[in-house]
Coordinates of C-alpha atoms in Angstrom, one line a residue:
X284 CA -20.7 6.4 20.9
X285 CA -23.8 7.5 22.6
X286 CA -27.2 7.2 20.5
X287 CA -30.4 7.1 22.5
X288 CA -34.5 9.7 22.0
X289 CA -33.1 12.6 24.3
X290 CA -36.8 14.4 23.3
X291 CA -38.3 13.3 26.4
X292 CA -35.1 15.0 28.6
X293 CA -34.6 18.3 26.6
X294 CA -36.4 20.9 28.4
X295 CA -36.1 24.9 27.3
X296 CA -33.6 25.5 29.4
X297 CA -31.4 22.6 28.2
X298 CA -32.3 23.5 24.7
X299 CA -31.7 27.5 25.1
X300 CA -27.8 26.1 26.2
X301 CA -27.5 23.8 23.9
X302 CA -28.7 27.1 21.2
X303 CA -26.1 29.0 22.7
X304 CA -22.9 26.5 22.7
X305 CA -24.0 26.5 18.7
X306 CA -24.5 30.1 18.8
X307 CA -20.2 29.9 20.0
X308 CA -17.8 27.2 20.2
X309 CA -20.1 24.1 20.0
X310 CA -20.6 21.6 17.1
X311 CA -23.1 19.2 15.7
X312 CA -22.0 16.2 14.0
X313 CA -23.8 14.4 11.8
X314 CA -23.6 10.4 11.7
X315 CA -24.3 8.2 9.1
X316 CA -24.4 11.0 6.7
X317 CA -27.7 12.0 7.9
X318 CA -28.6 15.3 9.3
X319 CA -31.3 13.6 11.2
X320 CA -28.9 12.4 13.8
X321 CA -26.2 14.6 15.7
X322 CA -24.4 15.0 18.9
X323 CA -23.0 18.2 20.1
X324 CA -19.3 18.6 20.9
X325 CA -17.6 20.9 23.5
X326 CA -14.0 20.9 23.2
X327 CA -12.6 24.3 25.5
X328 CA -9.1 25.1 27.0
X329 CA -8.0 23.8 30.3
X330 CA -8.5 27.1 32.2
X331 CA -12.0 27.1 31.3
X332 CA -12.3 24.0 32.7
X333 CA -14.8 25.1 35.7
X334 CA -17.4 26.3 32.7
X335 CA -17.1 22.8 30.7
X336 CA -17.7 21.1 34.2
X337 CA -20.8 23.3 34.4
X338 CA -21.9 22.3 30.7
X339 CA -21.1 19.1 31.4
X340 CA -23.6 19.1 34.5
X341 CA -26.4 21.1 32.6
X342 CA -26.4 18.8 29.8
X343 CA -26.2 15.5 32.0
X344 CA -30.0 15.0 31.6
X345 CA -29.8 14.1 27.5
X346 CA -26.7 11.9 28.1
X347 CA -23.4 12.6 27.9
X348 CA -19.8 11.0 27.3
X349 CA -17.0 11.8 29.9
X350 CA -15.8 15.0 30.3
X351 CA -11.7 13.8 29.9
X352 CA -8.5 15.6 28.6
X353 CA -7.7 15.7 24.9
X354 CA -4.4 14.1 24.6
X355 CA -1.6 16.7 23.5
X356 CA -3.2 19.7 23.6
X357 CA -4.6 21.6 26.6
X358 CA -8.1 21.2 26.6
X359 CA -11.0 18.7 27.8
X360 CA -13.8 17.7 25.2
X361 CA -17.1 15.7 26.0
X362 CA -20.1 15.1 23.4
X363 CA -23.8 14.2 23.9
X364 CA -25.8 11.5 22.9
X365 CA -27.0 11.5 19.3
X366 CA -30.6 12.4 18.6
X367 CA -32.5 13.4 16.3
X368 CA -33.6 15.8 18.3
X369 CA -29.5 17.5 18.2
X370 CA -30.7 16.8 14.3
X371 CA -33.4 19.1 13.9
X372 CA -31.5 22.0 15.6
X373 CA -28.7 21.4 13.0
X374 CA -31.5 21.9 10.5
X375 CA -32.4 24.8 11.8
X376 CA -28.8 26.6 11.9
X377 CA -27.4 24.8 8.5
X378 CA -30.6 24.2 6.3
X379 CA -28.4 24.0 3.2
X380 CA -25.7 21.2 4.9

């Protein structure tokens, strides 16, 4: 699991992808049962495996796991580090939970 302050490395251009990957297929997790810390999730289909590659790259800055093959099904997944700066977005999108 990666934890680390990714505030320092989250400029408006990592943020406004990170926005959008929540926006469609992406996913916060919360850990520890608080809201306050997340990680994003990316989990496509092989044949989009060029765009996860690019995400992958993009996001590099705030720390991510390796982009590798979900077993038994045809996709690759990779997460970020968890922040609490991944946290505060959450609260923004899903103020209720």
């Amino acid at each position: 699991m990666l934890y680390g302050d990714i505030k320092n490395s989250m400029n408006e251009r990592i943020k406004d992808i990170i926005i959008g990957s929540i926006l469609g297929d992406g996913y916060l997790t919360q850990f520890n049962g608080e809201s306050q810390n997340c990680s994003l999730s990316l989990i496509y289909d092989n044949k989009y495996l060029s765009y996860m590659q690019w995400f992958h790259n993009e996001l590099k800055p705030i720390g991510v796991s390796e982009l590798k093959p979900k077993n038994n099904y045809h996709q690759h997944v990779f997460r970020t580090k968890v922040s609490r700066e991944l946290g505060s977005l959450r609260n923004m999108f899903y103020p209720l939970g």
